[in-house]
PDB file of C-alpha atoms in Angstrom:
ATOM      1  CA  MET A   1     -83.513 -47.545  64.637  1.00  0.00           C
ATOM      2  CA  PHE A   2     -85.059 -51.006  64.539  1.00  0.00           C
ATOM      3  CA  LEU A   3     -85.132 -53.375  67.483  1.00  0.00           C
ATOM      4  CA  LEU A   4     -85.756 -57.061  66.881  1.00  0.00           C
ATOM      5  CA  GLN A   5     -86.906 -58.311  70.266  1.00  0.00           C
ATOM      6  CA  SER A   6     -86.365 -62.030  70.225  1.00  0.00           C
ATOM      7  CA  ILE A   7     -84.765 -64.157  72.880  1.00  0.00           C
ATOM      8  CA  PHE A   8     -84.199 -66.944  70.415  1.00  0.00           C
ATOM      9  CA  PRO A   9     -80.668 -67.238  68.998  1.00  0.00           C
ATOM     10  CA  THR A  10     -80.281 -65.337  65.738  1.00  0.00           C
ATOM     11  CA  LEU A  11     -77.685 -65.857  63.020  1.00  0.00           C
ATOM     12  CA  ILE A  12     -76.359 -62.562  61.723  1.00  0.00           C
ATOM     13  CA  LYS A  13     -74.264 -62.104  58.617  1.00  0.00           C
ATOM     14  CA  LEU A  14     -72.467 -58.801  58.950  1.00  0.00           C
ATOM     15  CA  PRO A  15     -71.781 -56.771  55.823  1.00  0.00           C
ATOM     16  CA  LYS A  16     -68.151 -56.466  54.764  1.00  0.00           C
ATOM     17  CA  ARG A  17     -66.232 -53.566  56.363  1.00  0.00           C
ATOM     18  CA  SER A  18     -68.996 -53.274  58.969  1.00  0.00           C
ATOM     19  CA  SER A  19     -68.117 -52.157  62.453  1.00  0.00           C
ATOM     20  CA  VAL A  20     -69.565 -53.969  65.463  1.00  0.00           C
ATOM     21  CA  LEU A  21     -70.167 -52.442  68.868  1.00  0.00           C
ATOM     22  CA  VAL A  22     -70.968 -54.941  71.612  1.00  0.00           C
ATOM     23  CA  GLN A  23     -72.328 -54.012  75.027  1.00  0.00           C
ATOM     24  CA  PHE A  24     -72.963 -56.855  77.464  1.00  0.00           C
ATOM     25  CA  VAL A  25     -75.806 -56.830  79.990  1.00  0.00           C
ATOM     26  CA  PRO A  26     -74.953 -59.576  82.533  1.00  0.00           C
ATOM     27  CA  ILE A  27     -78.338 -60.021  84.250  1.00  0.00           C
ATOM     28  CA  LYS A  28     -80.154 -61.016  81.098  1.00  0.00           C
ATOM     29  CA  SER A  29     -77.108 -62.580  79.390  1.00  0.00           C
ATOM     30  CA  ILE A  30     -77.817 -60.716  76.193  1.00  0.00           C
ATOM     31  CA  ALA A  31     -75.706 -58.621  73.897  1.00  0.00           C
ATOM     32  CA  TRP A  32     -76.459 -55.560  71.831  1.00  0.00           C
ATOM     33  CA  TYR A  33     -74.871 -55.663  68.416  1.00  0.00           C
ATOM     34  CA  GLN A  34     -74.705 -52.340  66.633  1.00  0.00           C
ATOM     35  CA  THR A  35     -73.952 -52.782  62.943  1.00  0.00           C
ATOM     36  CA  THR A  36     -73.188 -49.974  60.565  1.00  0.00           C
ATOM     37  CA  ASN A  37     -72.875 -50.404  56.830  1.00  0.00           C
ATOM     38  CA  PRO A  38     -70.494 -47.788  55.361  1.00  0.00           C
ATOM     39  CA  LYS A  39     -72.722 -47.600  52.305  1.00  0.00           C
ATOM     40  CA  SER A  40     -75.744 -46.588  54.315  1.00  0.00           C
ATOM     41  CA  SER A  41     -76.428 -44.063  57.058  1.00  0.00           C
ATOM     42  CA  ALA A  42     -78.906 -46.414  58.733  1.00  0.00           C
ATOM     43  CA  SER A  43     -77.818 -48.281  61.842  1.00  0.00           C
ATOM     44  CA  LYS A  44     -79.668 -51.279  63.258  1.00  0.00           C
ATOM     45  CA  PRO A  45     -79.244 -52.510  66.845  1.00  0.00           C
ATOM     46  CA  ILE A  46     -80.165 -56.184  67.037  1.00  0.00           C
ATOM     47  CA  PHE A  47     -81.184 -57.971  70.253  1.00  0.00           C
ATOM     48  CA  LEU A  48     -79.561 -61.398  70.522  1.00  0.00           C
ATOM     49  CA  SER A  49     -79.738 -64.209  73.033  1.00  0.00           C
ATOM     50  CA  CYS A  50     -76.586 -65.658  74.547  1.00  0.00           C
ATOM     51  CA  THR A  51     -78.478 -68.295  76.485  1.00  0.00           C
ATOM     52  CA  SER A  52     -77.067 -71.775  76.902  1.00  0.00           C
ATOM     53  CA  THR A  53     -77.872 -74.812  74.793  1.00  0.00           C
ATOM     54  CA  THR A  54     -80.031 -76.253  77.583  1.00  0.00           C
ATOM     55  CA  THR A  55     -82.102 -73.073  77.871  1.00  0.00           C
ATOM     56  CA  ARG A  56     -82.545 -72.900  74.104  1.00  0.00           C
ATOM     57  CA  ARG A  57     -83.722 -76.518  74.091  1.00  0.00           C
ATOM     58  CA  LEU A  58     -86.272 -75.705  76.793  1.00  0.00           C
ATOM     59  CA  MET A  59     -87.446 -72.721  74.766  1.00  0.00           C
ATOM     60  CA  GLN A  60     -87.933 -74.946  71.721  1.00  0.00           C
ATOM     61  CA  ASN A  61     -89.933 -77.411  73.813  1.00  0.00           C
ATOM     62  CA  SER A  62     -92.005 -74.638  75.394  1.00  0.00           C
ATOM     63  CA  SER A  63     -92.954 -73.266  71.997  1.00  0.00           C
ATOM     64  CA  ARG A  64     -94.709 -76.554  71.331  1.00  0.00           C
ATOM     65  CA  THR A  65     -96.220 -77.251  74.754  1.00  0.00           C
ATOM     66  CA  GLU A  66     -99.925 -76.827  75.360  1.00  0.00           C
ATOM     67  CA  GLY A  67     -99.330 -76.447  79.083  1.00  0.00           C
ATOM     68  CA  GLY A  68     -99.502 -73.040  80.696  1.00  0.00           C
ATOM     69  CA  ASP A  69    -103.227 -72.441  80.346  1.00  0.00           C
ATOM     70  CA  GLY A  70    -103.883 -73.165  76.666  1.00  0.00           C
ATOM     71  CA  GLY A  71    -106.766 -71.389  74.942  1.00  0.00           C
ATOM     72  CA  PRO A  72    -106.816 -69.401  71.699  1.00  0.00           C
ATOM     73  CA  LEU A  73    -104.168 -66.780  71.045  1.00  0.00           C
ATOM     74  CA  THR A  74    -105.041 -63.092  71.204  1.00  0.00           C
ATOM     75  CA  GLY A  75    -102.974 -59.939  70.840  1.00  0.00           C
ATOM     76  CA  THR A  76    -101.218 -58.352  73.815  1.00  0.00           C
ATOM     77  CA  GLY A  77    -100.301 -55.051  72.271  1.00  0.00           C
ATOM     78  CA  THR A  78     -96.612 -55.955  72.558  1.00  0.00           C
ATOM     79  CA  GLY A  79     -96.320 -57.867  69.323  1.00  0.00           C
ATOM     80  CA  GLU A  80     -96.650 -61.150  71.207  1.00  0.00           C
ATOM     81  CA  ARG A  81     -99.590 -63.519  71.557  1.00  0.00           C
ATOM     82  CA  TYR A  82    -101.554 -64.367  74.684  1.00  0.00           C
ATOM     83  CA  ARG A  83    -103.739 -67.342  75.518  1.00  0.00           C
ATOM     84  CA  ASP A  84    -106.904 -66.477  77.424  1.00  0.00           C
ATOM     85  CA  PRO A  85    -106.966 -68.928  80.390  1.00  0.00           C
ATOM     86  CA  SER A  86    -110.776 -69.000  80.531  1.00  0.00           C
ATOM     87  CA  SER A  87    -110.934 -70.438  77.009  1.00  0.00           C
ATOM     88  CA  ASN A  88    -108.970 -73.544  78.028  1.00  0.00           C
ATOM     89  CA  PRO A  89    -111.355 -76.444  78.870  1.00  0.00           C
ATOM     90  CA  LYS A  90    -108.957 -77.620  81.590  1.00  0.00           C
ATOM     91  CA  VAL A  91    -109.032 -74.214  83.272  1.00  0.00           C
ATOM     92  CA  SER A  92    -112.821 -74.209  83.134  1.00  0.00           C
ATOM     93  CA  ARG A  93    -112.873 -77.689  84.654  1.00  0.00           C
ATOM     94  CA  LEU A  94    -110.372 -76.628  87.327  1.00  0.00           C
ATOM     95  CA  ARG A  95    -112.630 -73.753  88.331  1.00  0.00           C
ATOM     96  CA  GLU A  96    -115.564 -76.135  88.619  1.00  0.00           C
ATOM     97  CA  VAL A  97    -113.563 -78.487  90.844  1.00  0.00           C
ATOM     98  CA  ILE A  98    -112.191 -75.723  93.080  1.00  0.00           C
ATOM     99  CA  GLY A  99    -115.616 -74.134  93.398  1.00  0.00           C
ATOM    100  CA  SER A 100    -117.387 -77.389  94.263  1.00  0.00           C
ATOM    101  CA  THR A 101    -115.554 -78.007  97.532  1.00  0.00           C
ATOM    102  CA  ASP A 102    -113.165 -76.320  99.957  1.00  0.00           C
ATOM    103  CA  THR A 103    -109.950 -75.090  98.390  1.00  0.00           C
ATOM    104  CA  SER A 104    -107.549 -77.723  99.782  1.00  0.00           C
ATOM    105  CA  ASN A 105    -109.771 -80.598  98.631  1.00  0.00           C
ATOM    106  CA  GLY A 106    -110.218 -78.864  95.302  1.00  0.00           C
ATOM    107  CA  TRP A 107    -106.493 -78.779  94.592  1.00  0.00           C
ATOM    108  CA  GLU A 108    -106.143 -82.404  95.682  1.00  0.00           C
ATOM    109  CA  LYS A 109    -108.943 -83.447  93.342  1.00  0.00           C
ATOM    110  CA  SER A 110    -107.436 -81.492  90.472  1.00  0.00           C
ATOM    111  CA  TRP A 111    -104.189 -83.430  90.857  1.00  0.00           C
ATOM    112  CA  GLU A 112    -105.996 -86.741  91.194  1.00  0.00           C
ATOM    113  CA  GLU A 113    -107.889 -86.083  87.961  1.00  0.00           C
ATOM    114  CA  GLY A 114    -104.884 -84.607  86.143  1.00  0.00           C
ATOM    115  CA  ILE A 115    -106.501 -81.190  85.778  1.00  0.00           C
ATOM    116  CA  THR A 116    -103.248 -79.209  85.948  1.00  0.00           C
ATOM    117  CA  PRO A 117    -103.195 -76.704  83.061  1.00  0.00           C
ATOM    118  CA  TRP A 118    -100.418 -74.693  84.730  1.00  0.00           C
ATOM    119  CA  ASP A 119     -97.959 -77.606  84.704  1.00  0.00           C
ATOM    120  CA  LEU A 120     -95.415 -77.154  81.908  1.00  0.00           C
ATOM    121  CA  GLY A 121     -94.030 -80.674  82.216  1.00  0.00           C
ATOM    122  CA  MET A 122     -90.524 -79.210  82.496  1.00  0.00           C
ATOM    123  CA  PRO A 123     -88.596 -76.567  84.477  1.00  0.00           C
ATOM    124  CA  THR A 124     -89.548 -72.951  83.833  1.00  0.00           C
ATOM    125  CA  PRO A 125     -87.011 -71.749  81.214  1.00  0.00           C
ATOM    126  CA  VAL A 126     -86.132 -68.545  83.061  1.00  0.00           C
ATOM    127  CA  VAL A 127     -85.347 -70.570  86.215  1.00  0.00           C
ATOM    128  CA  VAL A 128     -82.878 -72.697  84.282  1.00  0.00           C
ATOM    129  CA  HIS A 129     -81.389 -69.529  82.809  1.00  0.00           C
ATOM    130  CA  LEU A 130     -80.948 -67.878  86.225  1.00  0.00           C
ATOM    131  CA  VAL A 131     -79.250 -70.981  87.605  1.00  0.00           C
ATOM    132  CA  GLN A 132     -76.917 -71.359  84.628  1.00  0.00           C
ATOM    133  CA  THR A 133     -75.904 -67.696  84.707  1.00  0.00           C
ATOM    134  CA  GLN A 134     -75.442 -67.832  88.505  1.00  0.00           C
ATOM    135  CA  ALA A 135     -77.854 -64.919  88.882  1.00  0.00           C
ATOM    136  CA  ILE A 136     -79.667 -66.414  91.837  1.00  0.00           C
ATOM    137  CA  PRO A 137     -78.940 -66.504  95.605  1.00  0.00           C
ATOM    138  CA  LYS A 138     -77.342 -69.478  97.330  1.00  0.00           C
ATOM    139  CA  GLY A 139     -78.568 -71.124 100.503  1.00  0.00           C
ATOM    140  CA  ARG A 140     -82.004 -72.427 101.486  1.00  0.00           C
ATOM    141  CA  VAL A 141     -84.744 -72.031  98.878  1.00  0.00           C
ATOM    142  CA  LEU A 142     -88.515 -72.471  99.066  1.00  0.00           C
ATOM    143  CA  VAL A 143     -90.864 -73.082  96.143  1.00  0.00           C
ATOM    144  CA  PRO A 144     -94.481 -72.840  97.403  1.00  0.00           C
ATOM    145  CA  GLY A 145     -97.123 -74.524  95.270  1.00  0.00           C
ATOM    146  CA  CYS A 146     -94.362 -76.603  93.680  1.00  0.00           C
ATOM    147  CA  GLY A 147     -96.631 -79.149  91.983  1.00  0.00           C
ATOM    148  CA  MET A 148     -94.548 -81.778  90.169  1.00  0.00           C
ATOM    149  CA  GLY A 149     -91.376 -80.086  91.374  1.00  0.00           C
ATOM    150  CA  HIS A 150     -89.716 -79.317  88.057  1.00  0.00           C
ATOM    151  CA  ASP A 151     -88.395 -75.966  89.312  1.00  0.00           C
ATOM    152  CA  VAL A 152     -87.353 -77.467  92.641  1.00  0.00           C
ATOM    153  CA  VAL A 153     -85.044 -79.925  90.918  1.00  0.00           C
ATOM    154  CA  ALA A 154     -83.730 -77.259  88.536  1.00  0.00           C
ATOM    155  CA  LEU A 155     -82.812 -74.920  91.417  1.00  0.00           C
ATOM    156  CA  ALA A 156     -81.233 -77.571  93.630  1.00  0.00           C
ATOM    157  CA  GLY A 157     -77.512 -78.238  93.832  1.00  0.00           C
ATOM    158  CA  PRO A 158     -74.473 -78.051  96.125  1.00  0.00           C
ATOM    159  CA  GLU A 159     -75.009 -74.293  96.558  1.00  0.00           C
ATOM    160  CA  ARG A 160     -78.758 -74.447  97.194  1.00  0.00           C
ATOM    161  CA  TYR A 161     -80.973 -76.774  99.218  1.00  0.00           C
ATOM    162  CA  VAL A 162     -84.541 -76.484  97.935  1.00  0.00           C
ATOM    163  CA  VAL A 163     -87.820 -77.303  99.653  1.00  0.00           C
ATOM    164  CA  GLY A 164     -90.843 -77.881  97.451  1.00  0.00           C
ATOM    165  CA  LEU A 165     -94.155 -77.293  99.212  1.00  0.00           C
ATOM    166  CA  ASP A 166     -97.649 -78.155  98.016  1.00  0.00           C
ATOM    167  CA  ILE A 167    -101.012 -78.557  99.714  1.00  0.00           C
ATOM    168  CA  SER A 168    -101.775 -81.590  97.538  1.00  0.00           C
ATOM    169  CA  GLY A 169    -100.456 -84.928  98.756  1.00  0.00           C
ATOM    170  CA  THR A 170    -100.954 -86.330  95.264  1.00  0.00           C
ATOM    171  CA  ALA A 171     -98.788 -83.593  93.740  1.00  0.00           C
ATOM    172  CA  ILE A 172     -96.020 -84.265  96.271  1.00  0.00           C
ATOM    173  CA  LYS A 173     -96.194 -88.001  95.647  1.00  0.00           C
ATOM    174  CA  LYS A 174     -95.836 -87.410  91.905  1.00  0.00           C
ATOM    175  CA  ALA A 175     -92.956 -84.972  92.491  1.00  0.00           C
ATOM    176  CA  LYS A 176     -91.078 -87.525  94.608  1.00  0.00           C
ATOM    177  CA  GLU A 177     -91.600 -90.261  92.042  1.00  0.00           C
ATOM    178  CA  LEU A 178     -90.506 -88.059  89.160  1.00  0.00           C
ATOM    179  CA  SER A 179     -87.339 -86.854  90.900  1.00  0.00           C
ATOM    180  CA  ALA A 180     -86.324 -90.108  92.628  1.00  0.00           C
ATOM    181  CA  SER A 181     -83.454 -90.753  90.231  1.00  0.00           C
ATOM    182  CA  SER A 182     -82.269 -87.144  89.877  1.00  0.00           C
ATOM    183  CA  PRO A 183     -78.489 -86.884  90.341  1.00  0.00           C
ATOM    184  CA  ASN A 184     -78.984 -83.883  92.659  1.00  0.00           C
ATOM    185  CA  ARG A 185     -81.679 -85.553  94.800  1.00  0.00           C
ATOM    186  CA  GLU A 186     -79.711 -84.992  98.019  1.00  0.00           C
ATOM    187  CA  TYR A 187     -80.207 -81.227  97.597  1.00  0.00           C
ATOM    188  CA  PHE A 188     -84.002 -81.040  97.663  1.00  0.00           C
ATOM    189  CA  SER A 189     -87.047 -82.352  99.502  1.00  0.00           C
ATOM    190  CA  PHE A 190     -90.821 -82.218  99.093  1.00  0.00           C
ATOM    191  CA  LEU A 191     -93.463 -81.598 101.749  1.00  0.00           C
ATOM    192  CA  ALA A 192     -97.247 -81.838 101.619  1.00  0.00           C
ATOM    193  CA  GLU A 193     -98.190 -78.834 103.762  1.00  0.00           C
ATOM    194  CA  ASP A 194    -100.496 -75.831 103.837  1.00  0.00           C
ATOM    195  CA  PHE A 195     -98.262 -72.830 103.135  1.00  0.00           C
ATOM    196  CA  PHE A 196    -100.199 -70.599 105.532  1.00  0.00           C
ATOM    197  CA  ASN A 197    -100.049 -72.977 108.491  1.00  0.00           C
ATOM    198  CA  TRP A 198     -96.604 -74.435 107.936  1.00  0.00           C
ATOM    199  CA  ASN A 199     -93.690 -73.403 110.157  1.00  0.00           C
ATOM    200  CA  PRO A 200     -90.257 -74.314 108.773  1.00  0.00           C
ATOM    201  CA  SER A 201     -87.412 -75.148 111.150  1.00  0.00           C
ATOM    202  CA  GLU A 202     -85.354 -72.250 109.777  1.00  0.00           C
ATOM    203  CA  PRO A 203     -85.924 -69.312 107.388  1.00  0.00           C
ATOM    204  CA  PHE A 204     -85.017 -69.182 103.723  1.00  0.00           C
ATOM    205  CA  ASP A 205     -82.477 -67.217 101.699  1.00  0.00           C
ATOM    206  CA  LEU A 206     -84.716 -67.288  98.628  1.00  0.00           C
ATOM    207  CA  ILE A 207     -88.391 -67.865  97.923  1.00  0.00           C
ATOM    208  CA  PHE A 208     -89.534 -68.401  94.345  1.00  0.00           C
ATOM    209  CA  ASP A 209     -93.212 -67.824  93.512  1.00  0.00           C
ATOM    210  CA  TYR A 210     -94.655 -68.715  90.127  1.00  0.00           C
ATOM    211  CA  THR A 211     -98.380 -69.360  89.538  1.00  0.00           C
ATOM    212  CA  PHE A 212     -98.873 -69.588  93.317  1.00  0.00           C
ATOM    213  CA  PHE A 213     -99.936 -66.014  94.083  1.00  0.00           C
ATOM    214  CA  CYS A 214    -102.346 -65.913  91.134  1.00  0.00           C
ATOM    215  CA  ALA A 215    -103.905 -69.218  92.223  1.00  0.00           C
ATOM    216  CA  LEU A 216    -104.846 -67.811  95.638  1.00  0.00           C
ATOM    217  CA  GLU A 217    -108.142 -66.103  96.375  1.00  0.00           C
ATOM    218  CA  PRO A 218    -107.362 -62.347  96.381  1.00  0.00           C
ATOM    219  CA  VAL A 219    -108.468 -62.104 100.038  1.00  0.00           C
ATOM    220  CA  LEU A 220    -105.461 -64.289 100.940  1.00  0.00           C
ATOM    221  CA  ARG A 221    -102.847 -62.044  99.378  1.00  0.00           C
ATOM    222  CA  SER A 222    -102.068 -60.061 102.536  1.00  0.00           C
ATOM    223  CA  ALA A 223    -101.668 -63.332 104.438  1.00  0.00           C
ATOM    224  CA  TRP A 224     -99.370 -64.575 101.647  1.00  0.00           C
ATOM    225  CA  ALA A 225     -97.123 -61.510 102.033  1.00  0.00           C
ATOM    226  CA  LYS A 226     -97.089 -61.824 105.828  1.00  0.00           C
ATOM    227  CA  LYS A 227     -96.070 -65.479 105.630  1.00  0.00           C
ATOM    228  CA  ILE A 228     -93.354 -64.666 103.085  1.00  0.00           C
ATOM    229  CA  SER A 229     -91.935 -62.015 105.422  1.00  0.00           C
ATOM    230  CA  GLU A 230     -91.977 -64.438 108.358  1.00  0.00           C
ATOM    231  CA  ILE A 231     -90.086 -67.277 106.693  1.00  0.00           C
ATOM    232  CA  LEU A 232     -87.653 -65.239 104.589  1.00  0.00           C
ATOM    233  CA  LYS A 233     -84.326 -64.250 106.139  1.00  0.00           C
ATOM    234  CA  PRO A 234     -83.995 -60.511 106.933  1.00  0.00           C
ATOM    235  CA  GLU A 235     -81.814 -59.927 103.875  1.00  0.00           C
ATOM    236  CA  GLY A 236     -83.269 -62.772 101.842  1.00  0.00           C
ATOM    237  CA  GLU A 237     -84.742 -62.426  98.365  1.00  0.00           C
ATOM    238  CA  LEU A 238     -88.176 -63.061  96.941  1.00  0.00           C
ATOM    239  CA  ILE A 239     -88.394 -63.779  93.218  1.00  0.00           C
ATOM    240  CA  THR A 240     -91.841 -63.540  91.683  1.00  0.00           C
ATOM    241  CA  LEU A 241     -92.514 -64.591  88.127  1.00  0.00           C
ATOM    242  CA  ILE A 242     -95.774 -62.728  87.617  1.00  0.00           C
ATOM    243  CA  TYR A 243     -98.364 -64.010  85.182  1.00  0.00           C
ATOM    244  CA  VAL A 244    -100.133 -60.725  84.491  1.00  0.00           C
ATOM    245  CA  ILE A 245    -103.819 -61.215  83.699  1.00  0.00           C
ATOM    246  CA  THR A 246    -106.580 -58.624  84.002  1.00  0.00           C
ATOM    247  CA  ASP A 247    -109.457 -59.977  81.915  1.00  0.00           C
ATOM    248  CA  GLN A 248    -110.726 -62.891  84.024  1.00  0.00           C
ATOM    249  CA  LYS A 249    -114.190 -62.833  85.605  1.00  0.00           C
ATOM    250  CA  GLU A 250    -113.217 -65.593  88.032  1.00  0.00           C
ATOM    251  CA  GLY A 251    -110.286 -67.804  88.952  1.00  0.00           C
ATOM    252  CA  PRO A 252    -107.957 -69.522  89.373  1.00  0.00           C
ATOM    253  CA  PRO A 253    -105.878 -68.056  87.895  1.00  0.00           C
ATOM    254  CA  PHE A 254    -107.152 -64.787  89.320  1.00  0.00           C
ATOM    255  CA  ASN A 255    -106.524 -61.349  87.870  1.00  0.00           C
ATOM    256  CA  ASN A 256    -103.216 -59.996  89.109  1.00  0.00           C
ATOM    257  CA  ASN A 257    -100.683 -57.357  88.203  1.00  0.00           C
ATOM    258  CA  VAL A 258     -97.419 -56.040  89.626  1.00  0.00           C
ATOM    259  CA  SER A 259     -99.417 -53.479  91.600  1.00  0.00           C
ATOM    260  CA  ASP A 260    -101.215 -56.284  93.451  1.00  0.00           C
ATOM    261  CA  TYR A 261     -97.872 -57.557  94.745  1.00  0.00           C
ATOM    262  CA  GLU A 262     -96.777 -54.035  95.638  1.00  0.00           C
ATOM    263  CA  GLU A 263     -99.972 -53.462  97.594  1.00  0.00           C
ATOM    264  CA  VAL A 264     -99.215 -56.290 100.015  1.00  0.00           C
ATOM    265  CA  LEU A 265     -95.394 -56.264  99.980  1.00  0.00           C
ATOM    266  CA  PHE A 266     -94.616 -52.561 100.297  1.00  0.00           C
ATOM    267  CA  PRO A 267     -96.227 -52.258 103.784  1.00  0.00           C
ATOM    268  CA  LEU A 268     -93.785 -54.958 104.907  1.00  0.00           C
ATOM    269  CA  SER A 269     -90.850 -52.895 103.592  1.00  0.00           C
ATOM    270  CA  PHE A 270     -90.167 -55.052 100.574  1.00  0.00           C
ATOM    271  CA  LYS A 271     -88.567 -53.160  97.729  1.00  0.00           C
ATOM    272  CA  GLN A 272     -88.137 -54.016  94.082  1.00  0.00           C
ATOM    273  CA  ILE A 273     -84.546 -54.494  93.037  1.00  0.00           C
ATOM    274  CA  TYR A 274     -85.292 -55.734  89.526  1.00  0.00           C
ATOM    275  CA  ILE A 275     -88.277 -55.834  87.180  1.00  0.00           C
ATOM    276  CA  GLU A 276     -88.273 -56.957  83.559  1.00  0.00           C
ATOM    277  CA  ASP A 277     -90.474 -58.646  80.987  1.00  0.00           C
ATOM    278  CA  ASN A 278     -89.845 -62.378  80.929  1.00  0.00           C
ATOM    279  CA  GLU A 279     -88.375 -62.864  77.478  1.00  0.00           C
ATOM    280  CA  LEU A 280     -88.126 -66.601  78.167  1.00  0.00           C
ATOM    281  CA  ALA A 281     -91.848 -67.072  78.844  1.00  0.00           C
ATOM    282  CA  VAL A 282     -93.479 -70.148  77.361  1.00  0.00           C
ATOM    283  CA  LYS A 283     -95.566 -69.507  74.273  1.00  0.00           C
ATOM    284  CA  PRO A 284     -99.045 -69.382  75.900  1.00  0.00           C
ATOM    285  CA  ARG A 285     -97.817 -66.712  78.347  1.00  0.00           C
ATOM    286  CA  LYS A 286     -95.584 -64.815  75.974  1.00  0.00           C
ATOM    287  CA  GLY A 287     -95.811 -61.068  76.487  1.00  0.00           C
ATOM    288  CA  VAL A 288     -97.717 -61.249  79.787  1.00  0.00           C
ATOM    289  CA  GLU A 289     -95.075 -62.279  82.326  1.00  0.00           C
ATOM    290  CA  LYS A 290     -92.768 -60.136  84.411  1.00  0.00           C
ATOM    291  CA  LEU A 291     -89.813 -61.227  86.502  1.00  0.00           C
ATOM    292  CA  VAL A 292     -89.655 -59.149  89.685  1.00  0.00           C
ATOM    293  CA  ARG A 293     -87.053 -59.503  92.442  1.00  0.00           C
ATOM    294  CA  TRP A 294     -87.615 -58.168  95.964  1.00  0.00           C
ATOM    295  CA  THR A 295     -85.643 -57.755  99.174  1.00  0.00           C
ATOM    296  CA  ARG A 296     -86.595 -56.445 102.598  1.00  0.00           C
ATOM    297  CA  SER A 297     -85.080 -55.494 105.911  1.00  0.00           C
ATOM    298  CA  ARG A 298     -86.955 -56.887 108.880  1.00  0.00           C
ATOM    299  CA  ASN A 299     -86.261 -53.894 111.121  1.00  0.00           C
ATOM    300  CA  GLU A 300     -87.803 -51.532 108.590  1.00  0.00           C
ATOM    301  CA  SER A 301     -91.238 -53.196 108.562  1.00  0.00           C
ATOM    302  CA  LYS A 302     -94.117 -50.800 109.136  1.00  0.00           C
ATOM    303  CA  LEU A 303     -96.268 -53.509 110.761  1.00  0.00           C
TER     304      LEU A 303
END
């Protein structure tokens, strides 16, 4: 059996008199097509995308973008290609800036100088996909480390009010300017605040973390988990899009894996309800991202 793993739409011409077996998997909005040619005993399941036109357009744009860390491509062992963050001049410059001053001033300076290699210049494709397939909770949503706010705007709508948070005032100013004319602007807001010291007026139904955890010094990860547990509703959901990297000598981005999240979330009674490779990852991060969804019950916390 041969599996073509591609999230991009594929045109298939079925042989005459072929039979087709279709099994739908709602979460990923994909379909398995089993084709059997009567003249041959071989059967070939083919993995197809049923993503929307908008998501496909984002995927086409992301295949050309140099955002998302840049650097030369290397093998991942999964048939995909991976860009080593440390080989990107902007990442090297970012590390110099962050290391030359305290962290908050470092992030502010990086935004002032436009040293933002993580910024895709568009919403994260998998976020758009989750919204379009209605596979995401409703209610109040937080995006910490929101930067230019692309994902904030993509998540916002009549069913979700989204708060974008960033420690950089420059980032928040840019996010407000960029989204000022968005038709859904009444459903989101941006705040320049320190995630660890900020106290929202009410908890959230959903928190979405992407390139925030891996940007933090590893010593702050327990504090990150504690803050998440404090501002997330008892039955709320945490969605982490994990940029798995293990070959960096320094950061940001710092080495991190799913186990690093488990180490700080499990003691707070978070549990994984979904984990999957991110098939919609942008090209520089292809093959090294995992989408993990978590829930917790406040009265089960061990702390």
